[in-house]
mmCIF file of C-alpha atoms in Angstrom:
data_model
loop_
_atom_site.group_PDB
_atom_site.id
_atom_site.type_symbol
_atom_site.label_atom_id
_atom_site.label_comp_id
_atom_site.label_asym_id
_atom_site.label_seq_id
_atom_site.Cartn_x
_atom_site.Cartn_y
_atom_site.Cartn_z
ATOM 1 C CA MET J 832 2.065 -32.287 -9.277
ATOM 2 C CA PRO J 833 3.993 -30.512 -6.094
ATOM 3 C CA THR J 834 2.101 -28.811 -3.760
ATOM 4 C CA LEU J 835 2.368 -25.250 -3.265
ATOM 5 C CA SER J 836 3.795 -24.067 -0.077
ATOM 6 C CA VAL J 837 2.682 -20.882 2.046
ATOM 7 C CA ARG J 838 6.116 -18.858 1.460
ATOM 8 C CA ASP J 839 5.481 -19.788 -2.397
ATOM 9 C CA ALA J 840 1.674 -18.401 -2.346
ATOM 10 C CA ALA J 841 2.932 -15.619 0.131
ATOM 11 C CA GLY J 842 5.824 -14.266 -1.823
ATOM 12 C CA PRO J 843 4.511 -12.917 -4.703
ATOM 13 C CA LEU J 844 1.515 -11.321 -2.807
ATOM 14 C CA ARG J 845 4.321 -9.440 -0.629
ATOM 15 C CA GLY J 846 6.249 -8.550 -3.535
ATOM 16 C CA ALA J 847 3.082 -6.943 -4.892
ATOM 17 C CA ALA J 848 2.255 -5.366 -1.757
ATOM 18 C CA ALA J 849 6.114 -3.719 -1.542
ATOM 19 C CA ALA J 850 5.771 -2.522 -5.107
ATOM 20 C CA ALA J 851 2.206 -0.873 -4.547
ATOM 21 C CA LEU J 852 3.777 0.768 -1.152
ATOM 22 C CA THR J 853 6.961 2.161 -2.624
ATOM 23 C CA ILE J 854 4.433 3.668 -5.458
ATOM 24 C CA LEU J 855 2.273 5.648 -3.245
ATOM 25 C CA ILE J 856 5.806 6.660 -0.877
ATOM 26 C CA VAL J 857 7.364 8.027 -4.161
ATOM 27 C CA LEU J 858 3.927 9.629 -5.048
ATOM 28 C CA ASP J 859 3.541 11.292 -1.763
ATOM 29 C CA LEU J 860 7.303 12.456 -2.101
ATOM 30 C CA GLY J 861 6.366 13.972 -5.235
ATOM 31 C CA MET J 862 3.248 15.817 -3.790
ATOM 32 C CA PHE J 863 5.096 16.985 -1.349
ATOM 33 C CA ALA J 864 8.037 18.345 -3.533
ATOM 34 C CA SER J 865 5.262 20.219 -5.950
ATOM 35 C CA MET J 866 3.598 21.634 -2.432
ATOM 36 C CA LEU J 867 7.045 22.954 -1.563
ATOM 37 C CA ALA J 868 8.061 24.374 -4.816
ATOM 38 C CA GLY J 869 4.625 25.826 -5.638
ATOM 39 C CA VAL J 870 4.924 23.765 -9.118
ATOM 40 C CA GLU J 871 1.279 23.534 -10.602
ATOM 41 C CA PRO J 872 -0.990 21.709 -10.110
ATOM 42 C CA HIS J 873 0.422 21.219 -6.523
ATOM 43 C CA PRO J 874 -1.311 20.314 -3.127
ATOM 44 C CA PRO J 875 -2.253 23.282 -0.813
ATOM 45 C CA GLY J 876 0.207 23.782 2.137
ATOM 46 C CA ALA J 877 -2.598 22.472 4.170
ATOM 47 C CA ARG J 878 -1.925 19.223 3.015
ATOM 48 C CA GLY J 879 1.461 18.609 4.223
ATOM 49 C CA PRO J 880 0.485 16.925 7.596
ATOM 50 C CA TYR J 881 -1.611 14.068 5.702
ATOM 51 C CA ILE J 882 1.118 13.871 2.967
ATOM 52 C CA ALA J 883 3.620 13.272 6.070
ATOM 53 C CA ALA J 884 1.171 11.079 7.639
ATOM 54 C CA THR J 885 0.446 8.923 4.569
ATOM 55 C CA ALA J 886 4.405 8.576 3.583
ATOM 56 C CA ALA J 887 5.057 7.665 7.244
ATOM 57 C CA LEU J 888 1.913 4.838 7.525
ATOM 58 C CA ALA J 889 3.094 3.729 4.162
ATOM 59 C CA THR J 890 6.551 3.497 5.219
ATOM 60 C CA ALA J 891 5.984 1.641 8.476
ATOM 61 C CA THR J 892 3.976 -0.622 6.654
ATOM 62 C CA LEU J 893 6.646 -1.757 4.032
ATOM 63 C CA TRP J 894 9.104 -1.972 6.816
ATOM 64 C CA MET J 895 6.414 -4.308 8.738
ATOM 65 C CA LEU J 896 5.904 -6.304 5.376
ATOM 66 C CA MET J 897 9.510 -6.478 4.501
ATOM 67 C CA ALA J 898 9.816 -8.137 8.155
ATOM 68 C CA THR J 899 7.770 -10.746 6.749
ATOM 69 C CA ARG J 900 5.254 -10.179 9.905
ATOM 70 C CA GLY J 901 2.024 -11.402 9.776
ATOM 71 C CA ASP J 902 0.605 -8.473 11.463
ATOM 72 C CA ALA J 903 1.045 -6.645 8.264
ATOM 73 C CA VAL J 904 -2.369 -7.318 6.824
ATOM 74 C CA PRO J 905 -4.285 -5.083 8.564
ATOM 75 C CA LEU J 906 -1.471 -2.188 7.821
ATOM 76 C CA LEU J 907 -2.029 -2.936 4.443
ATOM 77 C CA ALA J 908 -5.267 -2.437 4.417
ATOM 78 C CA LEU J 909 -5.550 0.631 6.589
ATOM 79 C CA THR J 910 -2.777 2.162 4.228
ATOM 80 C CA ALA J 911 -4.789 1.667 1.203
ATOM 81 C CA LEU J 912 -7.240 3.184 2.763
ATOM 82 C CA ALA J 913 -5.539 6.272 3.713
ATOM 83 C CA PHE J 914 -4.459 7.481 0.552
ATOM 84 C CA ILE J 915 -7.642 7.089 -1.008
ATOM 85 C CA PRO J 916 -8.164 11.182 -0.343
ATOM 86 C CA GLY J 917 -4.973 11.661 -1.651
ATOM 87 C CA VAL J 918 -4.800 9.713 -5.224
ATOM 88 C CA GLY J 919 -8.224 7.949 -5.078
ATOM 89 C CA PRO J 920 -10.473 7.322 -8.230
ATOM 90 C CA HIS J 921 -12.575 10.302 -6.869
ATOM 91 C CA LYS J 922 -10.125 13.189 -7.946
ATOM 92 C CA PHE J 923 -11.259 12.521 -11.524
ATOM 93 C CA PHE J 924 -14.651 14.482 -10.450
ATOM 94 C CA THR J 925 -13.804 16.728 -7.755
ATOM 95 C CA GLU J 926 -10.401 18.537 -9.225
ATOM 96 C CA ALA J 927 -10.044 20.840 -11.285
ATOM 97 C CA ALA J 928 -6.622 19.873 -12.561
ATOM 98 C CA ALA J 929 -7.468 16.365 -13.041
ATOM 99 C CA PRO J 930 -6.463 16.178 -16.569
ATOM 100 C CA ASP J 931 -3.156 17.284 -15.509
ATOM 101 C CA LEU J 932 -3.107 14.950 -12.435
ATOM 102 C CA ALA J 933 -4.323 11.941 -14.439
ATOM 103 C CA PRO J 934 -1.139 9.920 -13.979
ATOM 104 C CA VAL J 935 -0.840 10.074 -10.405
ATOM 105 C CA ILE J 936 -4.793 9.537 -10.040
ATOM 106 C CA VAL J 937 -4.322 6.356 -12.247
ATOM 107 C CA VAL J 938 -1.283 4.870 -10.444
ATOM 108 C CA GLY J 939 -2.230 5.891 -7.531
ATOM 109 C CA THR J 940 -5.670 4.210 -7.185
ATOM 110 C CA GLY J 941 -3.765 1.230 -9.227
ATOM 111 C CA ALA J 942 -1.393 0.851 -5.816
ATOM 112 C CA ILE J 943 -4.518 1.468 -3.813
ATOM 113 C CA VAL J 944 -6.475 -1.572 -5.392
ATOM 114 C CA THR J 945 -3.198 -3.819 -5.697
ATOM 115 C CA LEU J 946 -3.019 -3.304 -1.591
ATOM 116 C CA LEU J 947 -6.366 -4.233 -0.844
ATOM 117 C CA VAL J 948 -6.158 -7.251 -3.013
ATOM 118 C CA VAL J 949 -3.081 -8.357 -1.674
ATOM 119 C CA ALA J 950 -4.400 -7.886 1.962
ATOM 120 C CA ALA J 951 -7.517 -9.775 1.471
ATOM 121 C CA ARG J 952 -5.490 -12.455 -0.501
ATOM 122 C CA LEU J 953 -2.931 -12.752 2.441
ATOM 123 C CA HIS J 954 -5.434 -12.689 5.128
ATOM 124 C CA ARG J 955 -7.577 -15.597 3.574
ATOM 125 C CA LEU J 956 -3.996 -17.443 3.410
ATOM 126 C CA GLN J 957 -3.353 -16.609 7.260
ATOM 127 C CA ARG J 958 -7.156 -17.954 7.799
ATOM 128 C CA ASP J 959 -6.574 -21.281 6.053
ATOM 129 C CA PRO J 960 -6.079 -23.878 9.134
ATOM 130 C CA ALA J 961 -3.557 -25.730 6.569
ATOM 131 C CA THR J 962 -1.861 -22.885 5.752
ATOM 132 C CA ALA J 963 -2.026 -20.556 9.046
ATOM 133 C CA ALA J 964 0.970 -22.162 11.203
ATOM 134 C CA PRO J 965 3.332 -22.574 8.194
ATOM 135 C CA MET J 966 2.945 -18.772 7.466
ATOM 136 C CA ARG J 967 3.319 -17.867 11.042
ATOM 137 C CA ALA J 968 6.516 -19.948 11.556
ATOM 138 C CA GLY J 969 8.069 -18.544 8.491
ATOM 139 C CA SER J 970 7.591 -15.052 9.883
ATOM 140 C CA ASP J 971 9.196 -16.043 13.050
ATOM 141 C CA PRO J 972 12.086 -13.530 14.075
ATOM 142 C CA ALA J 973 14.212 -16.457 15.940
ATOM 143 C CA ARG J 974 14.315 -18.522 12.348
#
């Protein structure tokens, strides 16, 4: 049976993380647009800086991930944690408009969980002595 290379193991994980980050960026853009347009239920104007910050963080994390650098793992976890206040599952209990926001909450929570799982699995792959060197070599920018 052929052995599974690190690149084979990390590739699908990076793809899942890129998809989750894209979801979160699009959700942020939708929340920002609804805030500007005043479409109900919309986030209050004071949430604009939070939305901008999380969109910027997710974009930077996506950029690092697509550059296949090993140091994207901490950013994946940080980005997931940063999105919890905006689209986390607690919104079902704290938002008056939770039924209207259910699609955003469900999809956002799924993306957050995906990022946390991918970050943990990539971290485990990087810590494994048998795979750490090839992962870092595969992310060499001179390649």
